Amino acid sequence: KQEVTQIPAALSVPEGENLVLNCSFTDSAIYNLQWFRQDPGKGLTSLLLIQSSQREQTSGRLNASLDKSSGRSTLYIAASQPGDSATYLCAVKPRNNNDMRFGAGTRLTVKP
Amino acid sequence: NAGVTQTPKFQVLKTGQSMTLQCAQDMNHEYMSWYRQDPGMGLRLIHYSVGAGITDQGEVPNGYNVSRSTTEDFPLRLLSAAPSQTSVYFCASSFRDTLTEAFFGQGTRLTVV
């Protein structure tokens, strides 16, 4: 069974800092990995989707990497802003079923 | 663009009551799914559908039913609500199963007393 872990559960940084969020998964047989943002009381917004054949994806100040062999992904946020404060979740799509597996998320707070 | 619309946003049920959570998408997506989100556990898949007339179970299907009579709608039915079903429920859709970007609704916060 695929397990997805995100550490730390919470992170607080000052504005302007570059930061890295971590996601690890136990089974490397995946189709893709997605990073989502969730604001309090809201739904999930997809940030980046990395297919299994890709090593990274970039969107603005966000860069996500994927190392399938080691079961790891990172989300890099450059020059963090208070508006980046949210919970960030990663999810993997295993090859053996239709179930997208989510981590529990990292709650990020960027202090002005 | 409406995207994925869920109703209601909040609901309180008594144990044993039944209800239907509504989900509609206007993006002509084939794949739709229901998740529940509980504190510290991430999202868990309840049921999913790869197209009209086709549904299947996810990780935690017990106590829930779904149907997919149209491409746009994917309602989730709670047959006899239990306190363990207190959770936040999210509906999601994507163009084709989960190989493409997933779009989520705003969620339904359900409390069973």
Short mmCIF file of C-alpha atoms in Angstrom, two decimals:
data_model
loop_
_atom_site.label_atom_id
_atom_site.label_comp_id
_atom_site.label_asym_id
_atom_site.label_seq_id
_atom_site.Cartn_x
_atom_site.Cartn_y
_atom_site.Cartn_z
CA LYS A 1 0.00 0.00 0.00
CA GLN A 2 1.36 3.38 -1.00
CA GLU A 3 2.08 5.67 1.95
CA VAL A 4 2.78 9.38 1.53
CA THR A 5 4.51 11.37 4.25
CA GLN A 6 5.07 15.10 4.54
CA ILE A 7 7.53 16.49 7.04
CA PRO A 8 7.38 18.88 8.82
CA ALA A 9 3.69 19.11 9.66
CA ALA A 10 4.07 22.85 10.20
CA LEU A 11 6.65 25.44 9.21
CA SER A 12 6.98 29.14 10.03
CA VAL A 13 9.39 31.40 8.14
CA PRO A 14 10.00 35.14 7.80
CA GLU A 15 8.94 36.87 4.61
CA GLY A 16 11.50 36.73 1.81
CA GLU A 17 13.02 33.42 2.81
CA ASN A 18 13.44 30.59 0.33
CA LEU A 19 12.02 27.33 1.61
CA VAL A 20 11.64 23.66 0.76
CA LEU A 21 8.71 21.39 1.57
CA ASN A 22 9.28 17.65 1.53
CA CYS A 23 7.15 14.73 0.39
CA SER A 24 8.14 11.07 0.50
CA PHE A 25 6.33 8.00 -0.81
CA THR A 26 6.94 4.31 -0.26
CA ASP A 27 6.27 2.82 -3.72
CA SER A 28 8.11 4.23 -6.74
CA ALA A 29 5.58 2.76 -9.20
CA ILE A 30 3.66 5.97 -9.81
CA TYR A 31 2.15 7.75 -12.82
CA ASN A 32 2.59 11.23 -11.41
CA LEU A 33 2.84 13.43 -8.35
CA GLN A 34 0.88 16.62 -7.71
CA TRP A 35 1.41 19.45 -5.28
CA PHE A 36 -1.69 21.26 -4.03
CA ARG A 37 -2.36 24.34 -1.97
CA GLN A 38 -5.25 24.46 0.49
CA ASP A 39 -6.38 27.66 2.20
CA PRO A 40 -8.38 27.40 5.46
CA GLY A 41 -11.95 26.32 4.80
CA LYS A 42 -11.30 26.04 1.07
CA GLY A 43 -10.77 23.35 -1.50
CA LEU A 44 -7.48 22.27 -3.03
CA THR A 45 -5.78 24.12 -5.85
CA SER A 46 -3.34 22.22 -8.03
CA LEU A 47 0.05 23.94 -8.15
CA LEU A 48 2.25 21.57 -10.13
CA LEU A 49 1.85 18.16 -11.74
CA ILE A 50 4.98 16.08 -12.41
CA GLN A 51 4.67 13.01 -14.62
CA SER A 52 6.78 10.00 -13.67
CA SER A 53 9.09 10.59 -16.64
CA GLN A 54 9.85 14.16 -15.55
CA ARG A 55 12.35 15.39 -12.97
CA GLU A 56 10.89 18.80 -12.22
CA GLN A 57 8.24 21.38 -13.01
CA THR A 58 8.29 25.13 -12.50
CA SER A 59 5.58 27.74 -12.16
CA GLY A 60 6.58 31.25 -11.18
CA ARG A 61 8.28 31.14 -7.77
CA LEU A 62 7.48 27.45 -7.36
CA ASN A 63 9.68 24.56 -8.42
CA ALA A 64 8.82 20.94 -7.76
CA SER A 65 11.27 18.09 -8.19
CA LEU A 66 10.69 14.36 -8.36
CA ASP A 67 13.16 11.58 -7.58
CA LYS A 68 11.11 8.46 -8.19
CA SER A 69 13.85 6.00 -7.31
CA SER A 70 14.28 7.42 -3.83
CA GLY A 71 10.57 8.10 -3.35
CA ARG A 72 10.97 11.83 -2.77
CA SER A 73 9.63 15.12 -4.04
CA THR A 74 10.37 18.65 -2.94
CA LEU A 75 8.46 21.87 -3.45
CA TYR A 76 10.76 24.88 -3.50
CA ILE A 77 9.21 28.29 -2.87
CA ALA A 78 11.43 31.26 -3.66
CA ALA A 79 11.17 34.64 -1.93
CA SER A 80 8.24 33.62 0.25
CA GLN A 81 5.37 36.06 0.84
CA PRO A 82 2.63 36.22 3.52
CA GLY A 83 0.17 35.27 0.77
CA ASP A 84 1.95 31.92 0.48
CA SER A 85 0.63 30.98 3.93
CA ALA A 86 -1.50 27.86 3.44
CA THR A 87 -1.35 24.10 3.77
CA TYR A 88 0.57 22.35 1.01
CA LEU A 89 -0.31 18.77 0.14
CA CYS A 90 1.36 16.31 -2.16
CA ALA A 91 -0.41 13.38 -3.79
CA VAL A 92 0.85 10.46 -5.86
CA LYS A 93 -1.02 8.44 -8.47
CA PRO A 94 0.03 4.78 -8.10
CA ARG A 95 0.30 2.63 -11.21
CA ASN A 96 -1.73 -0.22 -9.75
CA ASN A 97 -5.04 1.54 -9.07
CA ASN A 98 -7.08 4.74 -9.49
CA ASP A 99 -6.55 5.91 -5.93
CA MET A 100 -4.64 9.20 -5.61
CA ARG A 101 -2.77 8.99 -2.29
CA PHE A 102 -2.35 12.17 -0.27
CA GLY A 103 0.05 13.23 2.41
CA ALA A 104 -1.32 14.94 5.50
CA GLY A 105 0.16 18.27 4.41
CA THR A 106 2.58 20.91 5.67
CA ARG A 107 1.01 24.03 7.16
CA LEU A 108 3.16 26.99 6.10
CA THR A 109 3.09 30.38 7.79
CA VAL A 110 5.06 33.25 6.27
CA LYS A 111 5.44 36.11 8.74
CA PRO A 112 5.60 39.70 7.47
CA ASN B 1 -16.12 29.41 -15.07
CA ALA B 2 -17.86 27.52 -12.28
CA GLY B 3 -15.42 24.58 -12.22
CA VAL B 4 -16.44 22.04 -9.55
CA THR B 5 -19.45 23.05 -7.47
CA GLN B 6 -20.40 21.31 -4.24
CA THR B 7 -23.58 21.79 -2.23
CA PRO B 8 -24.28 22.25 0.61
CA LYS B 9 -21.22 23.91 2.18
CA PHE B 10 -22.26 22.94 5.70
CA GLN B 11 -24.61 20.27 7.04
CA VAL B 12 -25.54 18.87 10.43
CA LEU B 13 -27.21 15.47 10.54
CA LYS B 14 -28.56 13.29 13.28
CA THR B 15 -27.30 9.74 13.56
CA GLY B 16 -29.28 7.50 11.23
CA GLN B 17 -30.39 10.22 8.84
CA SER B 18 -29.59 10.01 5.16
CA MET B 19 -28.58 12.76 2.79
CA THR B 20 -27.00 13.46 -0.58
CA LEU B 21 -23.99 15.66 -1.16
CA GLN B 22 -24.14 17.21 -4.60
CA CYS B 23 -21.22 17.68 -6.98
CA ALA B 24 -21.33 19.16 -10.47
CA GLN B 25 -18.60 20.12 -12.93
CA ASP B 26 -18.90 22.09 -16.15
CA MET B 27 -15.53 21.17 -17.70
CA ASN B 28 -16.67 17.99 -19.50
CA HIS B 29 -14.31 15.94 -17.34
CA GLU B 30 -14.52 12.17 -17.53
CA TYR B 31 -13.09 11.43 -14.11
CA MET B 32 -14.81 12.44 -10.88
CA SER B 33 -14.14 11.41 -7.32
CA TRP B 34 -15.13 11.95 -3.70
CA TYR B 35 -12.66 12.32 -0.83
CA ARG B 36 -13.00 12.86 2.86
CA GLN B 37 -10.48 14.90 4.81
CA ASP B 38 -9.92 14.24 8.49
CA PRO B 39 -7.43 16.03 10.76
CA GLY B 40 -3.89 14.68 10.44
CA MET B 41 -4.87 12.02 7.88
CA GLY B 42 -4.81 13.73 4.51
CA LEU B 43 -7.53 13.03 1.96
CA ARG B 44 -8.88 9.52 1.47
CA LEU B 45 -10.74 8.35 -1.62
CA ILE B 46 -14.34 7.21 -1.05
CA HIS B 47 -15.64 6.48 -4.57
CA TYR B 48 -14.70 7.46 -8.07
CA SER B 49 -16.07 7.37 -11.61
CA VAL B 50 -14.19 7.17 -14.90
CA GLY B 51 -17.25 8.14 -16.93
CA ALA B 52 -21.04 8.23 -17.02
CA GLY B 53 -22.50 4.94 -15.83
CA ILE B 54 -19.22 3.71 -14.32
CA THR B 55 -18.36 3.92 -10.64
CA ASP B 56 -15.95 2.10 -8.35
CA GLN B 57 -14.90 2.01 -4.72
CA GLY B 58 -11.93 3.80 -3.23
CA GLU B 59 -10.15 3.31 0.07
CA VAL B 60 -13.07 4.07 2.43
CA PRO B 61 -16.39 3.29 0.64
CA ASN B 62 -18.42 1.82 3.50
CA GLY B 63 -21.56 3.80 4.33
CA TYR B 64 -21.56 5.72 1.05
CA ASN B 65 -23.19 5.24 -2.35
CA VAL B 66 -22.60 7.03 -5.63
CA SER B 67 -24.07 7.11 -9.11
CA ARG B 68 -23.01 8.79 -12.36
CA SER B 69 -25.99 9.21 -14.65
CA THR B 70 -24.49 12.21 -16.47
CA THR B 71 -20.97 13.44 -17.18
CA GLU B 72 -21.61 16.59 -15.13
CA ASP B 73 -23.00 15.22 -11.86
CA PHE B 74 -21.61 12.85 -9.25
CA PRO B 75 -23.71 12.81 -6.05
CA LEU B 76 -22.55 11.11 -2.87
CA ARG B 77 -25.21 9.51 -0.69
CA LEU B 78 -24.87 8.79 3.00
CA LEU B 79 -27.22 5.91 3.68
CA SER B 80 -27.46 6.08 7.50
CA ALA B 81 -25.21 8.77 8.95
CA ALA B 82 -22.85 7.88 11.80
CA PRO B 83 -20.65 10.16 13.95
CA SER B 84 -17.59 8.56 12.29
CA GLN B 85 -18.72 10.22 9.05
CA THR B 86 -18.16 13.67 10.52
CA SER B 87 -15.61 15.09 8.12
CA VAL B 88 -14.98 17.52 5.30
CA TYR B 89 -15.94 16.07 1.94
CA PHE B 90 -14.34 17.11 -1.33
CA CYS B 91 -15.40 16.35 -4.85
CA ALA B 92 -12.77 16.44 -7.59
CA SER B 93 -12.67 16.07 -11.34
CA SER B 94 -10.06 15.72 -14.05
CA PHE B 95 -10.13 15.35 -17.82
CA ARG B 96 -8.98 11.73 -17.77
CA ASP B 97 -8.66 9.68 -14.56
CA THR B 98 -5.81 11.09 -12.51
CA LEU B 99 -3.17 11.42 -15.21
CA THR B 100 -4.14 15.04 -15.62
CA GLU B 101 -4.55 17.97 -13.25
CA ALA B 102 -7.28 17.52 -10.64
CA PHE B 103 -9.77 20.28 -9.84
CA PHE B 104 -11.45 20.34 -6.44
CA GLY B 105 -14.68 21.76 -5.12
CA GLN B 106 -14.81 24.00 -2.06
CA GLY B 107 -15.85 21.18 0.25
CA THR B 108 -18.82 20.22 2.40
CA ARG B 109 -18.32 20.26 6.16
CA LEU B 110 -20.55 17.54 7.61
CA THR B 111 -21.23 17.03 11.29
CA VAL B 112 -23.14 13.98 12.50
CA VAL B 113 -24.48 14.25 16.04
#
